[in-house]
Amino acid sequence: MTSVENISFFQKVYAVVHKIPRGRVTTYGAIASYLGSKSSSRMVGWAMNHSHQADPGLPAHRVVNRQGMLTGKHHFGGNHIMQQLLENEGIKITDDQVMDFKKIFWDPGREV
DNA sequence: TTGCTGACCGACG
DNA sequence: CCGTCGGCCAGCA
């Protein structure tokens, strides 16, 4: 009742991403699953595409794919921008891949 | 109005 | 092991 409201699917996506603690990352599938549809992971990615204009300041760089790979790095206006942001939070990135991904992985609706 | 695409994931052959 | 396909919601031509 406090976590979910009468909002659209991708509106929830923004809410979850905003809840991601600093130094942590989550996945599209985790968010989609948290929303009730794991198959909607594509919509999560689509939502992030417009996140910059729909909700500026959204830590979309904390959202990666299931492999912990920075798939949407080129959507930040650069190729290493997303990596710089993650490293700025203490997250190590190697070959566009998050190190200790499982350790810094933040599960929405679980730790919250 | 119809159809396609999208920063994915999981299953099937 | 690797390639292919379906699924979910929303925006755009």
Coordinates of N, CA and C (backbone and C1' of nucleotides) in Angstrom, one line a residue:
Chain A
M1 N 0.8 -1.2 0.0 CA 0.0 0.0 0.0 C 0.9 1.3 0.0
T2 N 2.0 1.1 0.5 CA 2.9 2.2 0.5 C 4.0 2.1 -0.6
S3 N 4.2 0.9 -1.0 CA 5.2 0.7 -2.0 C 4.6 0.9 -3.4
V4 N 3.5 0.3 -3.6 CA 2.9 0.4 -4.9 C 1.6 1.3 -4.8
E5 N 1.4 2.0 -5.9 CA 0.2 2.8 -6.0 C -0.5 2.6 -7.4
N6 N -1.5 3.4 -7.6 CA -2.2 3.3 -8.9 C -1.4 4.0 -10.0
I7 N -0.2 3.5 -10.3 CA 0.6 4.1 -11.3 C 0.9 3.1 -12.4
S8 N 1.4 3.6 -13.5 CA 1.7 2.7 -14.6 C 2.9 1.8 -14.3
F9 N 3.2 0.9 -15.2 CA 4.3 0.0 -15.1 C 5.6 0.7 -15.0
F10 N 5.9 1.5 -16.0 CA 7.2 2.1 -16.0 C 7.4 3.2 -14.9
Q11 N 6.2 3.7 -14.4 CA 6.3 4.6 -13.3 C 6.8 4.0 -12.1
K12 N 6.5 2.7 -11.9 CA 7.1 1.9 -10.8 C 8.6 1.7 -10.9
V13 N 9.0 1.6 -12.2 CA 10.4 1.4 -12.5 C 11.2 2.6 -11.9
Y14 N 10.8 3.8 -12.2 CA 11.5 5.0 -11.7 C 11.5 5.0 -10.2
A15 N 10.4 4.6 -9.6 CA 10.3 4.6 -8.1 C 11.4 3.6 -7.5
V16 N 11.5 2.4 -8.1 CA 12.4 1.4 -7.7 C 13.8 1.9 -7.8
V17 N 14.1 2.4 -9.0 CA 15.5 2.8 -9.3 C 15.9 4.0 -8.3
H18 N 15.0 4.8 -8.0 CA 15.3 5.9 -7.0 C 15.6 5.3 -5.6
K19 N 15.1 4.1 -5.4 CA 15.3 3.5 -4.1 C 16.6 2.8 -4.0
I20 N 17.3 2.6 -5.1 CA 18.6 1.9 -5.1 C 19.6 2.7 -4.3
P21 N 20.2 2.1 -3.2 CA 21.2 2.7 -2.4 C 22.5 3.0 -3.2
R22 N 23.2 3.9 -2.7 CA 24.5 4.3 -3.4 C 25.5 3.1 -3.2
G23 N 26.2 2.8 -4.3 CA 27.2 1.8 -4.2 C 26.6 0.4 -4.5
R24 N 25.3 0.4 -4.9 CA 24.6 -0.8 -5.2 C 24.1 -0.8 -6.6
V25 N 23.8 -2.0 -7.2 CA 23.3 -2.0 -8.5 C 22.1 -3.1 -8.5
T26 N 21.3 -2.9 -9.5 CA 20.2 -3.9 -9.7 C 20.0 -4.3 -11.1
T27 N 19.1 -5.2 -11.4 CA 19.0 -5.7 -12.8 C 17.6 -5.4 -13.3
Y28 N 17.5 -5.4 -14.6 CA 16.2 -5.2 -15.3 C 15.2 -6.3 -14.9
G29 N 15.7 -7.5 -14.9 CA 14.8 -8.6 -14.5 C 14.4 -8.5 -13.1
A30 N 15.2 -8.1 -12.2 CA 14.9 -7.9 -10.8 C 13.7 -6.9 -10.6
I31 N 13.9 -5.8 -11.3 CA 12.9 -4.8 -11.2 C 11.6 -5.3 -11.9
A32 N 11.7 -5.9 -13.0 CA 10.5 -6.4 -13.7 C 9.8 -7.4 -12.9
S33 N 10.6 -8.3 -12.2 CA 10.0 -9.3 -11.4 C 9.4 -8.7 -10.2
Y34 N 10.0 -7.7 -9.7 CA 9.4 -7.0 -8.5 C 8.1 -6.4 -8.8
L35 N 8.0 -5.9 -10.1 CA 6.7 -5.3 -10.5 C 5.7 -6.3 -10.8
G36 N 6.1 -7.6 -10.9 CA 5.1 -8.7 -11.1 C 5.3 -9.4 -12.5
S37 N 6.1 -8.8 -13.4 CA 6.3 -9.4 -14.7 C 7.7 -9.5 -15.0
K38 N 8.3 -10.6 -14.8 CA 9.8 -10.8 -15.1 C 10.0 -10.6 -16.6
S39 N 9.0 -11.0 -17.4 CA 9.2 -10.9 -18.9 C 9.2 -9.4 -19.4
S40 N 8.8 -8.5 -18.5 CA 8.7 -7.1 -18.9 C 10.1 -6.4 -18.8
S41 N 11.1 -7.2 -18.7 CA 12.4 -6.6 -18.5 C 12.7 -5.6 -19.7
R42 N 12.2 -5.9 -20.9 CA 12.4 -5.0 -22.0 C 11.8 -3.6 -21.7
M43 N 10.6 -3.6 -21.1 CA 10.0 -2.4 -20.8 C 10.8 -1.6 -19.8
V44 N 11.5 -2.3 -18.9 CA 12.3 -1.6 -18.0 C 13.4 -0.8 -18.7
G45 N 14.0 -1.5 -19.6 CA 15.0 -0.8 -20.4 C 14.5 0.3 -21.3
W46 N 13.3 0.1 -21.8 CA 12.7 1.2 -22.5 C 12.4 2.4 -21.6
A47 N 12.0 2.1 -20.4 CA 11.7 3.2 -19.5 C 12.9 4.0 -19.2
M48 N 14.0 3.3 -19.0 CA 15.3 3.9 -18.7 C 15.7 4.8 -19.9
N49 N 15.3 4.5 -21.1 CA 15.6 5.2 -22.3 C 15.1 6.7 -22.2
H50 N 13.9 6.7 -21.7 CA 13.2 8.0 -21.5 C 13.4 8.6 -20.1
S51 N 14.1 7.9 -19.3 CA 14.2 8.2 -17.9 C 14.9 9.6 -17.7
H52 N 15.7 10.0 -18.7 CA 16.4 11.2 -18.6 C 15.5 12.4 -18.7
Q53 N 14.5 12.2 -19.5 CA 13.5 13.3 -19.7 C 12.3 13.1 -18.8
A54 N 12.0 11.8 -18.5 CA 10.8 11.5 -17.7 C 11.1 11.8 -16.2
D55 N 12.4 11.5 -15.8 CA 12.8 11.7 -14.4 C 14.3 12.0 -14.4
P56 N 14.7 13.2 -14.6 CA 16.1 13.5 -14.6 C 16.7 13.3 -13.2
G57 N 17.9 12.8 -13.2 CA 18.6 12.6 -11.9 C 18.4 11.1 -11.5
L58 N 17.7 10.4 -12.4 CA 17.5 9.0 -12.1 C 18.8 8.2 -12.2
P59 N 19.2 7.5 -11.2 CA 20.5 6.7 -11.2 C 20.4 5.5 -12.1
A60 N 20.2 5.7 -13.4 CA 20.0 4.6 -14.3 C 21.3 3.8 -14.5
H61 N 22.4 4.5 -14.1 CA 23.7 3.8 -14.2 C 23.8 2.6 -13.2
R62 N 22.9 2.6 -12.2 CA 22.9 1.5 -11.3 C 22.1 0.4 -11.7
V63 N 21.5 0.5 -12.9 CA 20.7 -0.6 -13.5 C 21.5 -1.2 -14.6
V64 N 21.8 -2.5 -14.4 CA 22.5 -3.3 -15.5 C 21.8 -4.5 -15.8
N65 N 22.3 -5.2 -16.8 CA 21.6 -6.5 -17.2 C 21.9 -7.6 -16.2
R66 N 21.4 -8.8 -16.5 CA 21.6 -9.9 -15.6 C 23.0 -10.3 -15.4
Q67 N 23.8 -10.0 -16.4 CA 25.2 -10.4 -16.3 C 26.0 -9.3 -15.6
G68 N 25.4 -8.2 -15.3 CA 26.1 -7.2 -14.6 C 26.9 -6.3 -15.6
M69 N 26.5 -6.5 -16.9 CA 27.2 -5.8 -17.9 C 26.5 -4.5 -18.2
L70 N 27.3 -3.4 -18.6 CA 26.8 -2.1 -18.8 C 26.2 -2.0 -20.3
T71 N 25.1 -2.6 -20.4 CA 24.5 -2.7 -21.8 C 24.1 -1.3 -22.3
G72 N 23.6 -0.4 -21.4 CA 23.1 0.8 -21.8 C 24.0 2.0 -21.6
K73 N 25.3 1.7 -21.6 CA 26.3 2.7 -21.3 C 26.3 3.8 -22.4
H74 N 26.0 3.4 -23.6 CA 26.0 4.4 -24.7 C 24.8 5.3 -24.7
H75 N 23.9 5.1 -23.8 CA 22.8 5.9 -23.7 C 23.0 7.1 -22.7
F76 N 24.2 7.1 -22.1 CA 24.5 8.2 -21.2 C 25.2 9.3 -21.9
G77 N 25.3 9.2 -23.2 CA 25.9 10.3 -24.0 C 27.4 10.0 -24.2
G78 N 27.8 8.8 -23.7 CA 29.2 8.4 -23.9 C 29.4 6.9 -23.7
N79 N 30.6 6.4 -23.8 CA 30.8 5.0 -23.7 C 31.3 4.6 -22.3
H80 N 32.0 5.6 -21.6 CA 32.6 5.3 -20.3 C 32.0 6.1 -19.2
I81 N 30.9 6.9 -19.6 CA 30.2 7.7 -18.6 C 29.6 6.9 -17.5
M82 N 28.9 5.9 -17.9 CA 28.2 5.0 -17.0 C 29.3 4.3 -16.0
Q83 N 30.4 3.9 -16.6 CA 31.4 3.3 -15.9 C 32.0 4.2 -14.8
Q84 N 32.2 5.5 -15.3 CA 32.8 6.5 -14.4 C 31.9 6.7 -13.2
L85 N 30.6 6.7 -13.4 CA 29.6 7.0 -12.4 C 29.6 5.8 -11.4
L86 N 29.7 4.6 -11.9 CA 29.7 3.4 -11.0 C 31.0 3.4 -10.2
E87 N 32.1 3.7 -10.8 CA 33.4 3.7 -10.1 C 33.4 4.8 -9.1
N88 N 32.7 5.8 -9.4 CA 32.6 7.0 -8.5 C 31.9 6.6 -7.2
E89 N 31.1 5.6 -7.3 CA 30.4 5.1 -6.1 C 31.1 4.0 -5.4
G90 N 32.2 3.6 -5.9 CA 33.0 2.5 -5.3 C 32.9 1.2 -6.0
I91 N 32.1 1.2 -7.1 CA 31.9 0.0 -7.9 C 33.0 -0.2 -8.9
K92 N 33.6 -1.4 -8.9 CA 34.7 -1.6 -9.9 C 34.1 -2.2 -11.2
I93 N 34.6 -1.6 -12.3 CA 34.1 -2.1 -13.6 C 35.3 -2.6 -14.4
T94 N 35.1 -3.8 -15.0 CA 36.1 -4.3 -15.8 C 35.5 -4.9 -17.1
D95 N 35.9 -4.4 -18.2 CA 35.4 -4.8 -19.5 C 33.9 -4.6 -19.6
D96 N 33.4 -3.4 -19.1 CA 32.0 -3.1 -19.1 C 31.2 -4.0 -18.2
Q97 N 31.9 -4.7 -17.3 CA 31.2 -5.6 -16.4 C 31.5 -5.3 -15.0
V98 N 30.4 -5.4 -14.2 CA 30.5 -5.0 -12.8 C 31.2 -6.2 -12.0
M99 N 32.3 -5.8 -11.2 CA 32.9 -6.8 -10.4 C 32.2 -7.0 -9.1
D100 N 32.2 -8.2 -8.5 CA 31.5 -8.5 -7.3 C 30.0 -8.1 -7.5
F101 N 29.6 -8.3 -8.6 CA 28.2 -7.9 -9.0 C 27.2 -8.5 -8.0
K102 N 27.3 -9.7 -7.6 CA 26.4 -10.4 -6.7 C 26.5 -9.8 -5.3
K103 N 27.6 -9.2 -5.0 CA 27.8 -8.7 -3.7 C 27.2 -7.3 -3.5
I104 N 27.2 -6.5 -4.6 CA 26.6 -5.2 -4.6 C 25.2 -5.2 -5.2
F105 N 24.8 -6.4 -5.5 CA 23.4 -6.5 -6.1 C 22.4 -6.1 -5.1
W106 N 21.5 -5.2 -5.5 CA 20.4 -4.8 -4.6 C 19.1 -5.3 -5.1
D107 N 18.4 -6.1 -4.3 CA 17.1 -6.6 -4.8 C 16.0 -5.8 -4.3
P108 N 15.2 -5.2 -5.2 CA 14.1 -4.3 -4.8 C 13.0 -5.2 -4.1
G109 N 12.4 -4.6 -3.1 CA 11.3 -5.3 -2.4 C 11.8 -6.4 -1.5
R110 N 13.2 -6.5 -1.4 CA 13.7 -7.5 -0.5 C 14.5 -6.9 0.7
E111 N 15.4 -6.1 0.3 CA 16.1 -5.4 1.4 C 15.4 -4.1 1.8
V112 N 14.3 -3.9 1.2 CA 13.4 -2.7 1.4 C 12.1 -3.1 2.0
Chain B
dT1 P -8.7 4.2 -33.6 O5' -7.9 3.3 -34.6 C5' -8.5 3.1 -35.9 C4' -7.7 2.1 -36.7 C3' -7.1 1.0 -35.9 O3' -7.1 -0.2 -36.6 C1' -5.4 2.4 -36.8
dT2 P -6.6 -1.6 -35.9 O5' -5.2 -1.8 -36.6 C5' -5.1 -1.7 -38.0 C4' -3.7 -2.0 -38.5 C3' -3.0 -3.1 -37.7 O3' -2.3 -3.9 -38.7 C1' -1.8 -1.1 -37.4
dG3 P -1.5 -5.3 -38.2 O5' 0.0 -4.8 -38.1 C5' 0.6 -4.0 -39.2 C4' 2.0 -3.5 -38.8 C3' 2.8 -4.6 -38.1 O3' 4.1 -4.7 -38.7 C1' 2.8 -2.5 -36.8
dC4 P 5.1 -5.8 -38.2 O5' 6.3 -4.9 -37.6 C5' 6.7 -3.7 -38.2 C4' 7.6 -2.9 -37.4 C3' 8.7 -3.7 -36.6 O3' 10.0 -3.1 -36.8 C1' 7.5 -2.2 -35.2
dT5 P 11.3 -4.0 -36.4 O5' 11.8 -3.1 -35.2 C5' 11.9 -1.6 -35.4 C4' 12.0 -1.0 -34.0 C3' 13.0 -1.7 -33.1 O3' 14.0 -0.8 -32.7 C1' 10.9 -1.3 -32.0
dG6 P 15.4 -1.3 -32.2 O5' 15.2 -1.0 -30.6 C5' 15.0 0.3 -30.1 C4' 14.7 0.2 -28.6 C3' 15.6 -0.8 -27.8 O3' 16.3 -0.1 -26.8 C1' 13.3 -1.2 -27.4
dA7 P 17.9 0.0 -27.1 O5' 18.6 -0.2 -25.7 C5' 19.8 -1.0 -25.6 C4' 20.0 -1.5 -24.2 C3' 18.8 -2.3 -23.7 O3' 19.3 -3.4 -22.9 C1' 19.3 -0.4 -22.3
dC8 P 19.4 -4.8 -23.7 O5' 18.6 -5.7 -22.6 C5' 18.3 -5.1 -21.3 C4' 17.5 -6.2 -20.6 C3' 18.2 -7.5 -20.3 O3' 18.1 -7.9 -19.0 C1' 16.2 -7.9 -21.5
dC9 P 18.9 -9.2 -18.5 O5' 17.8 -10.3 -18.7 C5' 16.6 -10.2 -17.9 C4' 15.8 -11.5 -18.0 C3' 16.6 -12.8 -17.9 O3' 16.0 -13.7 -17.1 C1' 15.5 -12.8 -20.0
dG10 P 16.7 -15.0 -16.5 O5' 15.8 -16.1 -17.1 C5' 14.4 -16.0 -17.1 C4' 13.8 -17.0 -18.1 C3' 14.5 -18.3 -18.1 O3' 13.5 -19.3 -18.0 C1' 14.5 -17.4 -20.3
dA11 P 14.0 -20.9 -17.9 O5' 13.3 -21.5 -19.2 C5' 12.2 -20.9 -19.8 C4' 11.9 -21.4 -21.2 C3' 12.3 -22.9 -21.4 O3' 11.3 -23.6 -22.1 C1' 13.4 -21.5 -23.0
dC12 P 11.5 -25.2 -22.3 O5' 11.9 -25.3 -23.9 C5' 11.1 -24.6 -24.9 C4' 11.7 -24.7 -26.2 C3' 12.2 -26.1 -26.5 O3' 11.8 -26.5 -27.8 C1' 13.9 -24.6 -26.9
dG13 P 12.0 -28.1 -28.2 O5' 13.1 -28.0 -29.3 C5' 12.9 -27.1 -30.4 C4' 14.1 -27.2 -31.4 C3' 14.6 -28.7 -31.5 O3' 15.0 -28.9 -32.9 C1' 16.4 -27.3 -30.7
Chain C
dC1 P 29.2 -25.5 -22.9 O5' 29.0 -25.2 -24.4 C5' 30.1 -25.4 -25.3 C4' 29.7 -24.8 -26.7 C3' 29.2 -23.4 -26.7 O3' 29.7 -22.7 -27.8 C1' 27.5 -24.8 -27.5
dC2 P 29.7 -21.1 -27.8 O5' 28.5 -20.9 -28.9 C5' 28.6 -21.6 -30.2 C4' 27.3 -21.4 -31.0 C3' 26.8 -20.0 -30.9 O3' 26.4 -19.6 -32.2 C1' 25.1 -21.4 -30.2
dG3 P 26.1 -18.0 -32.5 O5' 24.7 -18.1 -33.3 C5' 24.5 -19.2 -34.2 C4' 23.0 -19.4 -34.4 C3' 22.2 -18.1 -34.5 O3' 21.3 -18.2 -35.6 C1' 21.3 -19.4 -32.7
dT4 P 20.4 -16.9 -36.0 O5' 19.0 -17.3 -35.3 C5' 18.4 -18.6 -35.6 C4' 17.1 -18.8 -34.9 C3' 16.2 -17.5 -34.9 O3' 14.9 -17.9 -35.3 C1' 16.5 -18.3 -32.7
dC5 P 13.8 -16.7 -35.6 O5' 12.9 -16.9 -34.3 C5' 12.5 -18.2 -34.0 C4' 11.6 -18.1 -32.7 C3' 10.6 -16.9 -32.7 O3' 9.3 -17.3 -32.3 C1' 12.0 -16.9 -30.8
dG6 P 8.1 -16.3 -32.6 O5' 7.4 -16.3 -31.2 C5' 7.4 -17.5 -30.3 C4' 7.2 -17.1 -28.9 C3' 6.2 -15.9 -28.7 O3' 5.4 -16.2 -27.5 C1' 8.3 -15.4 -27.7
dG7 P 4.1 -15.3 -27.4 O5' 4.5 -14.4 -26.1 C5' 4.9 -15.1 -24.9 C4' 5.4 -14.0 -23.8 C3' 4.5 -12.8 -23.9 O3' 4.1 -12.5 -22.5 C1' 6.8 -12.2 -24.1
dC8 P 2.6 -12.0 -22.4 O5' 2.7 -10.5 -21.8 C5' 3.2 -10.3 -20.5 C4' 4.1 -9.1 -20.4 C3' 3.4 -7.8 -20.9 O3' 2.7 -7.2 -19.8 C1' 5.6 -8.0 -21.7
dC9 P 1.5 -6.2 -20.2 O5' 2.2 -4.8 -20.5 C5' 2.9 -4.2 -19.4 C4' 3.4 -2.9 -19.9 C3' 2.4 -1.9 -20.4 O3' 2.5 -0.6 -19.9 C1' 4.1 -2.2 -22.0
dA10 P 1.4 0.5 -20.2 O5' 2.3 1.4 -21.2 C5' 3.7 1.8 -20.8 C4' 4.4 2.5 -21.9 C3' 3.5 3.5 -22.6 O3' 4.3 4.8 -22.7 C1' 4.4 2.0 -24.2
dG11 P 3.6 6.0 -23.2 O5' 4.4 6.3 -24.6 C5' 5.8 6.6 -24.5 C4' 6.4 6.6 -25.9 C3' 5.8 7.6 -26.8 O3' 6.9 8.2 -27.6 C1' 5.7 5.4 -27.8
dC12 P 6.7 9.6 -28.4 O5' 6.8 9.1 -29.9 C5' 8.0 8.3 -30.2 C4' 7.9 7.8 -31.6 C3' 7.2 8.7 -32.6 O3' 8.0 8.7 -33.8 C1' 6.0 6.7 -32.6
dA13 P 7.8 9.9 -34.9 O5' 7.5 9.0 -36.2 C5' 8.3 7.9 -36.6 C4' 7.8 7.2 -37.8 C3' 7.3 8.1 -38.9 O3' 7.6 7.6 -40.2 C1' 5.5 6.7 -38.1

